[in-house]
PDB file of C-alpha atoms in Angstrom:
ATOM      1  CA  ALA A  22       3.719   9.016 -11.897  1.00 48.00           C
ATOM      2  CA  ARG A  23       7.276   7.777 -12.468  1.00 57.00           C
ATOM      3  CA  GLN A  24       6.954   5.314  -9.589  1.00 53.00           C
ATOM      4  CA  VAL A  25       3.752   3.882 -11.091  1.00 49.00           C
ATOM      5  CA  GLU A  26       5.440   3.523 -14.499  1.00 54.00           C
ATOM      6  CA  GLU A  27       8.407   1.744 -12.916  1.00 54.00           C
ATOM      7  CA  MET A  28       6.144  -0.625 -10.976  1.00 51.00           C
ATOM      8  CA  MET A  29       4.158  -1.492 -14.079  1.00 52.00           C
ATOM      9  CA  ALA A  30       7.306  -1.925 -16.168  1.00 53.00           C
ATOM     10  CA  THR A  31       8.783  -4.402 -13.689  1.00 53.00           C
ATOM     11  CA  THR A  32       8.871  -7.763 -15.426  1.00 52.00           C
ATOM     12  CA  ALA A  33       7.747 -10.875 -13.642  1.00 50.00           C
ATOM     13  CA  ALA A  34      10.625 -12.820 -12.223  1.00 50.00           C
ATOM     14  CA  ASP A  35      11.105 -15.667  -9.826  1.00 51.00           C
ATOM     15  CA  PRO A  36      11.263 -13.455  -6.751  1.00 62.00           C
ATOM     16  CA  ALA A  37      13.542 -14.032  -3.830  1.00 73.00           C
ATOM     17  CA  SER A  38      11.984 -14.045  -0.390  1.00 83.00           C
ATOM     18  CA  LEU A  39      11.803 -10.497   0.917  1.00 87.00           C
ATOM     19  CA  SER A  40      12.262  -9.871   4.637  1.00 93.00           C
ATOM     20  CA  LEU A  41       9.185  -7.813   5.423  1.00 95.00           C
ATOM     21  CA  ALA A  42      10.675  -6.415   8.636  1.00 96.00           C
ATOM     22  CA  ALA A  43      13.791  -5.172   6.830  1.00 95.00           C
ATOM     23  CA  GLY A  44      11.880  -3.800   3.824  1.00 95.00           C
ATOM     24  CA  ALA A  45       9.223  -2.032   5.882  1.00 97.00           C
ATOM     25  CA  GLY A  46      11.882  -0.830   8.327  1.00 97.00           C
ATOM     26  CA  ALA A  47      13.866   0.835   5.543  1.00 96.00           C
ATOM     27  CA  VAL A  48      10.788   2.669   4.252  1.00 96.00           C
ATOM     28  CA  VAL A  49       9.730   3.738   7.758  1.00 97.00           C
ATOM     29  CA  GLU A  50      13.248   4.953   8.554  1.00 96.00           C
ATOM     30  CA  GLY A  51      13.161   7.316   5.580  1.00 94.00           C
ATOM     31  CA  TYR A  52       9.892   8.877   6.708  1.00 96.00           C
ATOM     32  CA  GLN A  53      10.929   9.014  10.382  1.00 95.00           C
ATOM     33  CA  SER A  54      13.784  11.353   9.515  1.00 93.00           C
ATOM     34  CA  GLU A  55      11.466  13.460   7.355  1.00 95.00           C
ATOM     35  CA  TYR A  56       8.722  13.575  10.035  1.00 96.00           C
ATOM     36  CA  PRO A  57      10.555  13.501  13.393  1.00 95.00           C
ATOM     37  CA  ASP A  58       7.407  14.393  15.373  1.00 95.00           C
ATOM     38  CA  ALA A  59       5.559  11.341  14.055  1.00 97.00           C
ATOM     39  CA  THR A  60       5.610   7.952  15.747  1.00 98.00           C
ATOM     40  CA  LEU A  61       6.340   5.378  13.067  1.00 98.00           C
ATOM     41  CA  SER A  62       6.808   1.724  13.915  1.00 98.00           C
ATOM     42  CA  VAL A  63       7.158  -1.703  12.374  1.00 98.00           C
ATOM     43  CA  ASP A  64       5.571  -4.693  14.102  1.00 98.00           C
ATOM     44  CA  ILE A  65       6.821  -7.573  11.972  1.00 97.00           C
ATOM     45  CA  ALA A  66       8.785 -10.638  13.056  1.00 96.00           C
ATOM     46  CA  ASP A  67      12.340 -10.551  11.697  1.00 95.00           C
ATOM     47  CA  SER A  68      11.851 -14.069  10.333  1.00 94.00           C
ATOM     48  CA  LEU A  69       8.731 -13.248   8.276  1.00 95.00           C
ATOM     49  CA  THR A  70       9.471 -13.348   4.565  1.00 92.00           C
ATOM     50  CA  VAL A  71       7.274 -13.286   1.503  1.00 91.00           C
ATOM     51  CA  PRO A  72       8.164 -14.414  -2.026  1.00 90.00           C
ATOM     52  CA  VAL A  73       7.505 -11.139  -3.833  1.00 88.00           C
ATOM     53  CA  ASP A  74       9.452  -8.740  -5.971  1.00 85.00           C
ATOM     54  CA  GLU A  75      10.650  -5.931  -3.712  1.00 88.00           C
ATOM     55  CA  GLU A  76      10.439  -3.533  -6.680  1.00 88.00           C
ATOM     56  CA  LEU A  77       6.672  -3.956  -6.405  1.00 89.00           C
ATOM     57  CA  LEU A  78       6.107  -4.317  -2.662  1.00 92.00           C
ATOM     58  CA  LEU A  79       8.384  -1.553  -1.379  1.00 94.00           C
ATOM     59  CA  PRO A  80       6.741   1.187  -3.501  1.00 93.00           C
ATOM     60  CA  ILE A  81       3.360  -0.024  -2.199  1.00 95.00           C
ATOM     61  CA  LEU A  82       4.553   0.368   1.383  1.00 96.00           C
ATOM     62  CA  ASP A  83       6.157   3.693   0.506  1.00 95.00           C
ATOM     63  CA  ASN A  84       2.867   5.059  -0.868  1.00 94.00           C
ATOM     64  CA  LEU A  85       0.844   3.814   2.102  1.00 96.00           C
ATOM     65  CA  ILE A  86       3.248   5.188   4.707  1.00 97.00           C
ATOM     66  CA  GLU A  87       3.606   8.486   2.847  1.00 95.00           C
ATOM     67  CA  ASN A  88      -0.189   8.913   2.704  1.00 93.00           C
ATOM     68  CA  ALA A  89      -0.585   7.945   6.356  1.00 95.00           C
ATOM     69  CA  VAL A  90       1.950  10.546   7.525  1.00 96.00           C
ATOM     70  CA  GLU A  91       1.346  13.399   5.060  1.00 94.00           C
ATOM     71  CA  HIS A  92      -2.438  13.427   5.385  1.00 93.00           C
ATOM     72  CA  ASN A  93      -2.413  12.953   9.153  1.00 96.00           C
ATOM     73  CA  ASP A  94      -3.765  15.899  11.134  1.00 96.00           C
ATOM     74  CA  ALA A  95      -3.290  14.375  14.601  1.00 96.00           C
ATOM     75  CA  GLU A  96      -1.098  16.261  17.084  1.00 95.00           C
ATOM     76  CA  THR A  97       1.261  13.281  17.006  1.00 96.00           C
ATOM     77  CA  PRO A  98       0.797  11.212  13.863  1.00 97.00           C
ATOM     78  CA  VAL A  99       1.082   7.489  14.566  1.00 98.00           C
ATOM     79  CA  VAL A 100       1.675   4.985  11.772  1.00 98.00           C
ATOM     80  CA  THR A 101       2.244   1.265  12.312  1.00 98.00           C
ATOM     81  CA  VAL A 102       3.245  -1.283   9.677  1.00 98.00           C
ATOM     82  CA  ASP A 103       2.241  -4.780  10.685  1.00 97.00           C
ATOM     83  CA  ALA A 104       2.477  -8.165   8.976  1.00 97.00           C
ATOM     84  CA  ARG A 105       1.271 -11.605  10.001  1.00 97.00           C
ATOM     85  CA  GLU A 106       1.148 -15.002   8.378  1.00 96.00           C
ATOM     86  CA  THR A 107      -2.283 -16.290   7.391  1.00 95.00           C
ATOM     87  CA  ASP A 108      -3.432 -19.696   6.156  1.00 94.00           C
ATOM     88  CA  SER A 109      -2.992 -18.608   2.536  1.00 92.00           C
ATOM     89  CA  GLY A 110      -0.176 -16.085   2.721  1.00 94.00           C
ATOM     90  CA  VAL A 111       0.788 -12.904   4.512  1.00 96.00           C
ATOM     91  CA  ARG A 112      -1.366  -9.990   5.632  1.00 97.00           C
ATOM     92  CA  VAL A 113       0.450  -6.636   5.527  1.00 97.00           C
ATOM     93  CA  SER A 114      -1.291  -3.653   7.142  1.00 98.00           C
ATOM     94  CA  VAL A 115      -0.521   0.032   7.503  1.00 98.00           C
ATOM     95  CA  ALA A 116      -2.567   1.686  10.257  1.00 98.00           C
ATOM     96  CA  ASP A 117      -2.722   5.362  11.195  1.00 98.00           C
ATOM     97  CA  ASN A 118      -4.527   7.740  13.525  1.00 98.00           C
ATOM     98  CA  GLY A 119      -5.341  10.333  10.860  1.00 96.00           C
ATOM     99  CA  PRO A 120      -8.676  11.597   9.588  1.00 95.00           C
ATOM    100  CA  GLY A 121      -9.236   8.553   7.383  1.00 92.00           C
ATOM    101  CA  ILE A 122      -9.384   8.175   3.631  1.00 89.00           C
ATOM    102  CA  PRO A 123     -12.389  10.040   2.212  1.00 86.00           C
ATOM    103  CA  SER A 124     -15.174   7.719   1.087  1.00 84.00           C
ATOM    104  CA  ASN A 125     -15.058   9.011  -2.497  1.00 81.00           C
ATOM    105  CA  GLU A 126     -11.306   8.217  -2.695  1.00 82.00           C
ATOM    106  CA  ARG A 127     -11.893   4.713  -1.337  1.00 84.00           C
ATOM    107  CA  ALA A 128     -14.847   4.074  -3.610  1.00 80.00           C
ATOM    108  CA  VAL A 129     -12.981   4.739  -6.853  1.00 79.00           C
ATOM    109  CA  ILE A 130     -10.098   2.490  -5.772  1.00 82.00           C
ATOM    110  CA  GLU A 131     -12.426  -0.292  -4.601  1.00 75.00           C
ATOM    111  CA  THR A 132     -14.571  -0.200  -7.751  1.00 69.00           C
ATOM    112  CA  GLY A 133     -11.700   0.577 -10.105  1.00 59.00           C
ATOM    113  CA  GLU A 134     -13.754   3.200 -11.913  1.00 55.00           C
ATOM    114  CA  GLU A 135     -13.523   6.966 -12.143  1.00 49.00           C
ATOM    115  CA  ASP A 136     -15.662   9.523 -13.909  1.00 46.00           C
ATOM    116  CA  SER A 137     -15.952  13.293 -13.929  1.00 42.00           C
ATOM    117  CA  LEU A 138     -17.940  13.272 -10.663  1.00 42.00           C
ATOM    118  CA  GLU A 139     -16.261  10.433  -8.782  1.00 41.00           C
ATOM    119  CA  HIS A 140     -12.476  10.412  -8.990  1.00 38.00           C
ATOM    120  CA  GLY A 141      -9.353  10.130  -6.879  1.00 42.00           C
ATOM    121  CA  SER A 142      -7.074  13.044  -6.198  1.00 49.00           C
ATOM    122  CA  GLY A 143      -3.763  11.365  -6.977  1.00 58.00           C
ATOM    123  CA  LEU A 144      -1.885   8.293  -8.129  1.00 65.00           C
ATOM    124  CA  GLY A 145      -0.697   6.988  -4.744  1.00 79.00           C
ATOM    125  CA  LEU A 146      -3.651   4.741  -3.926  1.00 88.00           C
ATOM    126  CA  TRP A 147      -3.887   3.653  -7.563  1.00 84.00           C
ATOM    127  CA  ALA A 148      -0.223   2.595  -7.389  1.00 87.00           C
ATOM    128  CA  VAL A 149      -1.023   0.588  -4.272  1.00 91.00           C
ATOM    129  CA  LYS A 150      -4.007  -1.069  -5.956  1.00 91.00           C
ATOM    130  CA  TRP A 151      -2.116  -1.881  -9.168  1.00 88.00           C
ATOM    131  CA  GLY A 152       0.907  -3.143  -7.248  1.00 91.00           C
ATOM    132  CA  ALA A 153      -1.282  -5.394  -5.099  1.00 92.00           C
ATOM    133  CA  VAL A 154      -2.929  -6.804  -8.238  1.00 90.00           C
ATOM    134  CA  ARG A 155       0.484  -7.415  -9.828  1.00 90.00           C
ATOM    135  CA  LEU A 156       1.504  -9.359  -6.710  1.00 92.00           C
ATOM    136  CA  GLY A 157      -1.669 -11.458  -6.802  1.00 93.00           C
ATOM    137  CA  GLY A 158      -2.893  -9.743  -3.648  1.00 94.00           C
ATOM    138  CA  GLU A 159      -6.071  -8.134  -2.454  1.00 94.00           C
ATOM    139  CA  LEU A 160      -6.378  -4.576  -1.106  1.00 94.00           C
ATOM    140  CA  THR A 161      -8.877  -3.613   1.598  1.00 94.00           C
ATOM    141  CA  PHE A 162      -9.625  -0.498   3.658  1.00 94.00           C
ATOM    142  CA  GLU A 163     -10.986  -0.407   7.186  1.00 95.00           C
ATOM    143  CA  ASP A 164     -11.857   2.472   9.492  1.00 94.00           C
ATOM    144  CA  ARG A 165     -10.119   2.526  12.878  1.00 94.00           C
ATOM    145  CA  LYS A 166     -11.812   3.558  16.087  1.00 91.00           C
ATOM    146  CA  PRO A 167     -11.747   6.251  17.314  1.00 91.00           C
ATOM    147  CA  ARG A 168     -10.105   7.519  14.082  1.00 94.00           C
ATOM    148  CA  GLY A 169      -7.778   6.555  11.326  1.00 96.00           C
ATOM    149  CA  THR A 170      -7.526   3.912   8.656  1.00 96.00           C
ATOM    150  CA  VAL A 171      -6.047   0.455   8.251  1.00 97.00           C
ATOM    151  CA  VAL A 172      -5.049  -0.421   4.697  1.00 96.00           C
ATOM    152  CA  THR A 173      -4.400  -4.139   4.278  1.00 97.00           C
ATOM    153  CA  ILE A 174      -2.898  -6.182   1.496  1.00 97.00           C
ATOM    154  CA  GLU A 175      -3.374  -9.930   1.549  1.00 97.00           C
ATOM    155  CA  LEU A 176      -0.431 -11.478  -0.308  1.00 95.00           C
ATOM    156  CA  PRO A 177      -0.372 -15.112  -1.383  1.00 93.00           C
ATOM    157  CA  THR A 178       2.729 -17.128  -0.549  1.00 85.00           C
ATOM    158  CA  ASP A 179       2.038 -19.477  -3.452  1.00 77.00           C
ATOM    159  CA  THR A 180       3.326 -17.285  -6.275  1.00 60.00           C
ATOM    160  CA  THR A 181       2.183 -19.588  -9.052  1.00 60.00           C
ATOM    161  CA  ASP A 182       0.150 -17.494 -11.499  1.00 51.00           C
ATOM    162  CA  THR A 183       0.914 -14.226  -9.678  1.00 47.00           C
ATOM    163  CA  GLN A 184       3.295 -11.376 -10.358  1.00 46.00           C
ATOM    164  CA  THR A 185       2.355 -11.476 -13.985  1.00 47.00           C
ATOM    165  CA  GLU A 186       3.716  -9.241 -16.684  1.00 45.00           C
ATOM    166  CA  THR A 187       0.645  -7.093 -17.033  1.00 43.00           C
ATOM    167  CA  THR A 188       0.173  -3.455 -17.566  1.00 44.00           C
ATOM    168  CA  ALA A 189      -1.843  -1.309 -15.234  1.00 46.00           C
ATOM    169  CA  PRO A 190      -5.570  -1.919 -15.409  1.00 48.00           C
ATOM    170  CA  GLU A 191      -7.283   0.593 -17.592  1.00 49.00           C
ATOM    171  CA  THR A 192      -8.763   3.309 -15.464  1.00 48.00           C
ATOM    172  CA  PRO A 193     -11.325   5.639 -16.927  1.00 47.00           C
ATOM    173  CA  VAL A 194     -10.153   9.165 -16.217  1.00 46.00           C
ATOM    174  CA  ALA A 195     -12.410  12.173 -16.228  1.00 46.00           C
ATOM    175  CA  ASP A 196     -11.979  14.598 -19.087  1.00 43.00           C
TER     176      ASP A 196
END
């Protein structure tokens, strides 16, 4: 919860270009020491940068990598962070070989609505969603074959009108 509060309290600034390889590498390194039996990798060109506030993007990556490793039931968990330039920005993906994100968890994040019957089990994916919105990005989920999930954030490189000083979107929470 503290991480979400810090992300939402981050004020919009003229961000410096963040090296995605270095940022993702630092997050992966922390989890590699915590999960030595997992195979964690970063497939990002050293030269790829994105004009975003690292105080928003790094917690997003942290949440995605943490979820991918902690909820992975494979004999050898495999998590790969990938980023590529697109025509409109940068596509950052975290892929794993775990059991996948349950459809009810995905649905509440994709629709942005919870109720007493349909709700998420934690704040991690909400933090990812809110952080992506704050960065002007778009969050998508995709199933991997034969198993696993790819979570992708499309980030614009034109930061005009993005990274606004907004609060977290209101999320109805079950009583």
